[in-house]
mmCIF file of C-alpha atoms and ligand atoms in Angstrom:
data_model
loop_
_atom_site.group_PDB
_atom_site.id
_atom_site.type_symbol
_atom_site.label_atom_id
_atom_site.label_comp_id
_atom_site.label_asym_id
_atom_site.label_seq_id
_atom_site.Cartn_x
_atom_site.Cartn_y
_atom_site.Cartn_z
ATOM 1 C CA MET A 1 -3.965 29.418 -11.478
ATOM 2 C CA ASP A 2 -3.860 29.500 -8.807
ATOM 3 C CA ASP A 3 -7.700 28.022 -7.959
ATOM 4 C CA CYS A 4 -7.120 25.414 -10.902
ATOM 5 C CA ILE A 5 -7.391 22.204 -9.284
ATOM 6 C CA PHE A 6 -5.867 20.032 -12.758
ATOM 7 C CA CYS A 7 -3.032 23.270 -12.294
ATOM 8 C CA LYS A 8 -2.340 21.899 -9.077
ATOM 9 C CA ILE A 9 -2.016 18.149 -10.003
ATOM 10 C CA ILE A 10 0.711 19.490 -11.935
ATOM 11 C CA LYS A 11 2.085 21.691 -9.110
ATOM 12 C CA GLY A 12 2.435 18.512 -7.348
ATOM 13 C CA GLU A 13 0.294 20.730 -4.560
ATOM 14 C CA ILE A 14 -2.496 17.892 -5.183
ATOM 15 C CA PRO A 15 -1.448 14.600 -5.685
ATOM 16 C CA SER A 16 -2.384 12.455 -8.329
ATOM 17 C CA PHE A 17 -1.703 8.913 -10.172
ATOM 18 C CA LYS A 18 0.608 9.906 -13.047
ATOM 19 C CA VAL A 19 1.058 7.910 -15.806
ATOM 20 C CA TYR A 20 2.767 10.231 -18.388
ATOM 21 C CA GLU A 21 4.040 13.844 -18.596
ATOM 22 C CA ASP A 22 6.733 16.086 -20.763
ATOM 23 C CA GLU A 23 7.480 19.520 -21.662
ATOM 24 C CA LYS A 24 4.187 20.194 -22.301
ATOM 25 C CA VAL A 25 1.322 17.411 -21.014
ATOM 26 C CA PHE A 26 0.801 16.305 -18.198
ATOM 27 C CA ALA A 27 -1.802 12.538 -17.691
ATOM 28 C CA PHE A 28 -2.838 10.713 -15.064
ATOM 29 C CA GLU A 29 -6.013 8.740 -13.515
ATOM 30 C CA ASP A 30 -9.750 10.499 -13.123
ATOM 31 C CA ILE A 31 -10.397 8.951 -9.574
ATOM 32 C CA ASN A 32 -13.937 9.240 -10.184
ATOM 33 C CA PRO A 33 -13.376 6.281 -13.497
ATOM 34 C CA ILE A 34 -16.213 5.300 -16.227
ATOM 35 C CA SER A 35 -14.378 2.668 -16.668
ATOM 36 C CA PRO A 36 -11.113 1.285 -15.600
ATOM 37 C CA GLY A 37 -7.975 3.267 -16.724
ATOM 38 C CA HIS A 38 -9.695 5.980 -17.368
ATOM 39 C CA THR A 39 -6.890 8.972 -18.464
ATOM 40 C CA LEU A 40 -7.091 12.281 -18.264
ATOM 41 C CA VAL A 41 -4.588 14.256 -20.280
ATOM 42 C CA ILE A 42 -4.114 18.185 -19.749
ATOM 43 C CA PRO A 43 -1.664 20.632 -20.856
ATOM 44 C CA LYS A 44 0.422 21.899 -18.371
ATOM 45 C CA ASN A 45 -0.232 25.456 -19.445
ATOM 46 C CA HIS A 46 -3.885 26.747 -17.794
ATOM 47 C CA ALA A 47 -6.614 26.720 -20.572
ATOM 48 C CA GLU A 48 -9.809 26.646 -20.179
ATOM 49 C CA ASN A 49 -11.701 24.612 -23.378
ATOM 50 C CA ILE A 50 -11.093 24.280 -27.400
ATOM 51 C CA TRP A 51 -11.533 28.279 -27.909
ATOM 52 C CA ASP A 52 -8.752 29.433 -25.334
ATOM 53 C CA ILE A 53 -6.200 27.004 -25.906
ATOM 54 C CA SER A 54 -3.073 27.252 -27.992
ATOM 55 C CA GLU A 55 -2.669 25.814 -31.177
ATOM 56 C CA GLU A 56 0.549 24.243 -29.979
ATOM 57 C CA ASP A 57 -0.992 22.924 -26.771
ATOM 58 C CA LEU A 58 -3.666 21.510 -28.461
ATOM 59 C CA LEU A 59 -1.804 18.695 -30.875
ATOM 60 C CA ALA A 60 1.088 18.152 -27.895
ATOM 61 C CA VAL A 61 -1.585 16.872 -26.262
ATOM 62 C CA GLN A 62 -3.106 14.624 -28.871
ATOM 63 C CA ARG A 63 0.120 13.217 -29.556
ATOM 64 C CA ALA A 64 0.647 12.475 -26.242
ATOM 65 C CA SER A 65 -2.460 11.118 -26.374
ATOM 66 C CA LYS A 66 -1.756 8.698 -28.646
ATOM 67 C CA LYS A 67 1.746 7.477 -26.349
ATOM 68 C CA ILE A 68 -1.190 7.113 -23.820
ATOM 69 C CA ALA A 69 -3.791 5.332 -26.062
ATOM 70 C CA GLN A 70 -1.078 2.795 -27.031
ATOM 71 C CA GLY A 71 -0.200 1.937 -23.280
ATOM 72 C CA ILE A 72 -3.210 1.043 -21.809
ATOM 73 C CA LYS A 73 -3.813 -1.379 -24.734
ATOM 74 C CA GLU A 74 -0.755 -2.575 -23.689
ATOM 75 C CA ALA A 75 -1.127 -2.279 -19.753
ATOM 76 C CA LEU A 76 -4.983 -3.364 -19.613
ATOM 77 C CA GLY A 77 -5.380 -5.363 -23.013
ATOM 78 C CA VAL A 78 -8.534 -2.966 -24.386
ATOM 79 C CA ASP A 79 -10.325 -3.467 -27.350
ATOM 80 C CA GLY A 80 -11.165 0.343 -27.710
ATOM 81 C CA ILE A 81 -11.274 3.319 -26.372
ATOM 82 C CA ALA A 82 -13.058 6.311 -26.081
ATOM 83 C CA CYS A 83 -11.089 9.866 -26.932
ATOM 84 C CA MET A 84 -14.392 12.734 -25.009
ATOM 85 C CA GLN A 85 -13.465 16.145 -24.287
ATOM 86 C CA LEU A 86 -16.963 18.506 -23.205
ATOM 87 C CA ASN A 87 -16.254 22.340 -23.727
ATOM 88 C CA GLY A 88 -18.148 24.688 -21.548
ATOM 89 C CA ARG A 89 -20.384 23.914 -18.657
ATOM 90 C CA ALA A 90 -23.608 23.519 -21.105
ATOM 91 C CA VAL A 91 -22.014 20.323 -21.916
ATOM 92 C CA ASN A 92 -21.159 19.259 -18.102
ATOM 93 C CA GLN A 93 -17.875 19.862 -18.555
ATOM 94 C CA GLU A 94 -16.397 20.619 -14.818
ATOM 95 C CA VAL A 95 -13.207 21.258 -14.015
ATOM 96 C CA MET A 96 -12.093 24.676 -16.591
ATOM 97 C CA HIS A 97 -8.757 23.394 -17.132
ATOM 98 C CA TYR A 98 -8.876 21.567 -20.935
ATOM 99 C CA HIS A 99 -8.302 17.656 -20.594
ATOM 100 C CA LEU A 100 -8.912 15.177 -23.147
ATOM 101 C CA HIS A 101 -10.884 12.277 -21.300
ATOM 102 C CA LEU A 102 -9.507 8.510 -22.631
ATOM 103 C CA VAL A 103 -11.833 5.792 -21.336
ATOM 104 C CA PRO A 104 -11.374 2.403 -22.017
ATOM 105 C CA ARG A 105 -13.083 -0.635 -22.306
ATOM 106 C CA ARG A 106 -12.703 -4.034 -22.584
ATOM 107 C CA ALA A 107 -15.037 -6.143 -24.770
ATOM 108 C CA ASP A 108 -16.173 -8.022 -21.671
ATOM 109 C CA GLN A 109 -17.057 -5.162 -19.595
ATOM 110 C CA PRO A 110 -20.351 -2.497 -19.238
ATOM 111 C CA ALA A 111 -21.120 -0.807 -22.578
ATOM 112 C CA LEU A 112 -19.940 2.632 -22.154
ATOM 113 C CA PRO A 113 -22.562 5.142 -21.924
ATOM 114 C CA ILE A 114 -20.873 7.952 -23.594
ATOM 115 C CA THR A 115 -20.415 5.869 -26.579
ATOM 116 C CA ARG A 116 -24.247 4.628 -26.875
ATOM 117 C CA TRP A 117 -27.312 7.221 -28.637
ATOM 118 C CA SER A 118 -29.588 6.048 -31.041
ATOM 119 C CA LEU A 119 -29.841 7.692 -34.437
ATOM 120 C CA LYS A 120 -32.709 9.672 -35.928
ATOM 121 C CA PRO A 121 -32.179 11.477 -38.898
ATOM 122 C CA GLY A 122 -32.232 15.140 -38.942
ATOM 123 C CA ASN A 123 -33.909 17.401 -41.734
ATOM 124 C CA MET A 124 -31.710 17.554 -44.335
ATOM 125 C CA ASP A 125 -32.661 21.207 -45.620
ATOM 126 C CA GLU A 126 -31.791 21.814 -41.510
ATOM 127 C CA ILE A 127 -28.113 20.518 -41.743
ATOM 128 C CA LYS A 128 -27.326 22.031 -44.754
ATOM 129 C CA GLU A 129 -27.728 25.415 -43.815
ATOM 130 C CA ARG A 130 -26.195 25.110 -41.008
ATOM 131 C CA ALA A 131 -23.295 23.492 -42.209
ATOM 132 C CA GLU A 132 -23.161 26.134 -44.755
ATOM 133 C CA LYS A 133 -23.709 29.062 -41.778
ATOM 134 C CA ILE A 134 -20.429 26.958 -39.939
ATOM 135 C CA SER A 135 -18.127 26.724 -43.109
ATOM 136 C CA ALA A 136 -18.638 30.618 -43.572
ATOM 137 C CA ALA A 137 -17.113 30.990 -39.950
ATOM 138 C CA ILE A 138 -14.365 29.186 -40.197
ATOM 139 C CA LYS A 139 -11.619 31.967 -40.914
HETATM 140 P P1 5GP B 5 -15.305 16.949 -17.066
HETATM 141 O O1 5GP B 5 -16.563 16.774 -16.486
HETATM 142 O O2 5GP B 5 -14.852 18.401 -16.671
HETATM 143 O O3 5GP B 5 -14.889 16.742 -18.403
HETATM 144 O O4 5GP B 5 -14.675 16.030 -16.511
HETATM 145 C C1 5GP B 5 -14.096 16.506 -15.060
HETATM 146 C C2 5GP B 5 -12.674 14.875 -14.530
HETATM 147 O O5 5GP B 5 -11.738 15.459 -13.965
HETATM 148 C C3 5GP B 5 -13.925 14.252 -13.829
HETATM 149 O O6 5GP B 5 -13.399 12.715 -14.779
HETATM 150 C C4 5GP B 5 -13.577 14.001 -12.604
HETATM 151 O O7 5GP B 5 -13.594 12.488 -11.787
HETATM 152 C C5 5GP B 5 -12.608 14.262 -12.781
HETATM 153 N N1 5GP B 5 -11.891 15.032 -11.645
HETATM 154 C C6 5GP B 5 -12.591 15.991 -11.046
HETATM 155 N N2 5GP B 5 -11.565 16.299 -9.788
HETATM 156 C C7 5GP B 5 -10.615 15.448 -9.698
HETATM 157 C C8 5GP B 5 -9.767 15.422 -9.008
HETATM 158 O O8 5GP B 5 -8.833 16.212 -8.052
HETATM 159 N N3 5GP B 5 -8.195 14.428 -9.264
HETATM 160 C C9 5GP B 5 -8.556 13.439 -10.716
HETATM 161 N N4 5GP B 5 -7.799 12.571 -10.912
HETATM 162 N N5 5GP B 5 -9.731 13.969 -11.068
HETATM 163 C C10 5GP B 5 -10.181 14.660 -10.735
HETATM 164 ZN ZN1 ZN B 6 -5.117 25.171 -14.100
#
């Protein structure tokens, strides 16, 4: 896609701090890191989101993320990595090219806001009803 910032990064038209590349996947450091080592893993084929990306590219991103997560752990000595991926402007996706965030944290670093939410029990009847609705819609 001509006007996609991540497609431009893949093509080298915009500079990036690359950490990994294979036939289907490109990975680079986020320039607004939530924590040191915050890495983005993207498919080389442009796809906006989980609904749009091919299964093959999705698997390639996941496979690469395992290798990259291992590299981050070894290089930075982190204690955990949050894997996060946003789909759609309604959940604050800002760059409309599928990307998996790998956000590491060492135990002595500040807590990651994305991993902290309070647990409030839901309405079990409503949860059951939605589960049935979703289950019936899965092809
Ligand atoms: P989103 O909210 O879409 O999941 O996250 C987009 C991410 O892309 C943000 O964390 C943002 O910092 C990152 N980002 C946006 N533009 C650039 C860029 O030009 N280079 C790099 N390396 N990261 C970018
Ligand atoms: Zn793109």
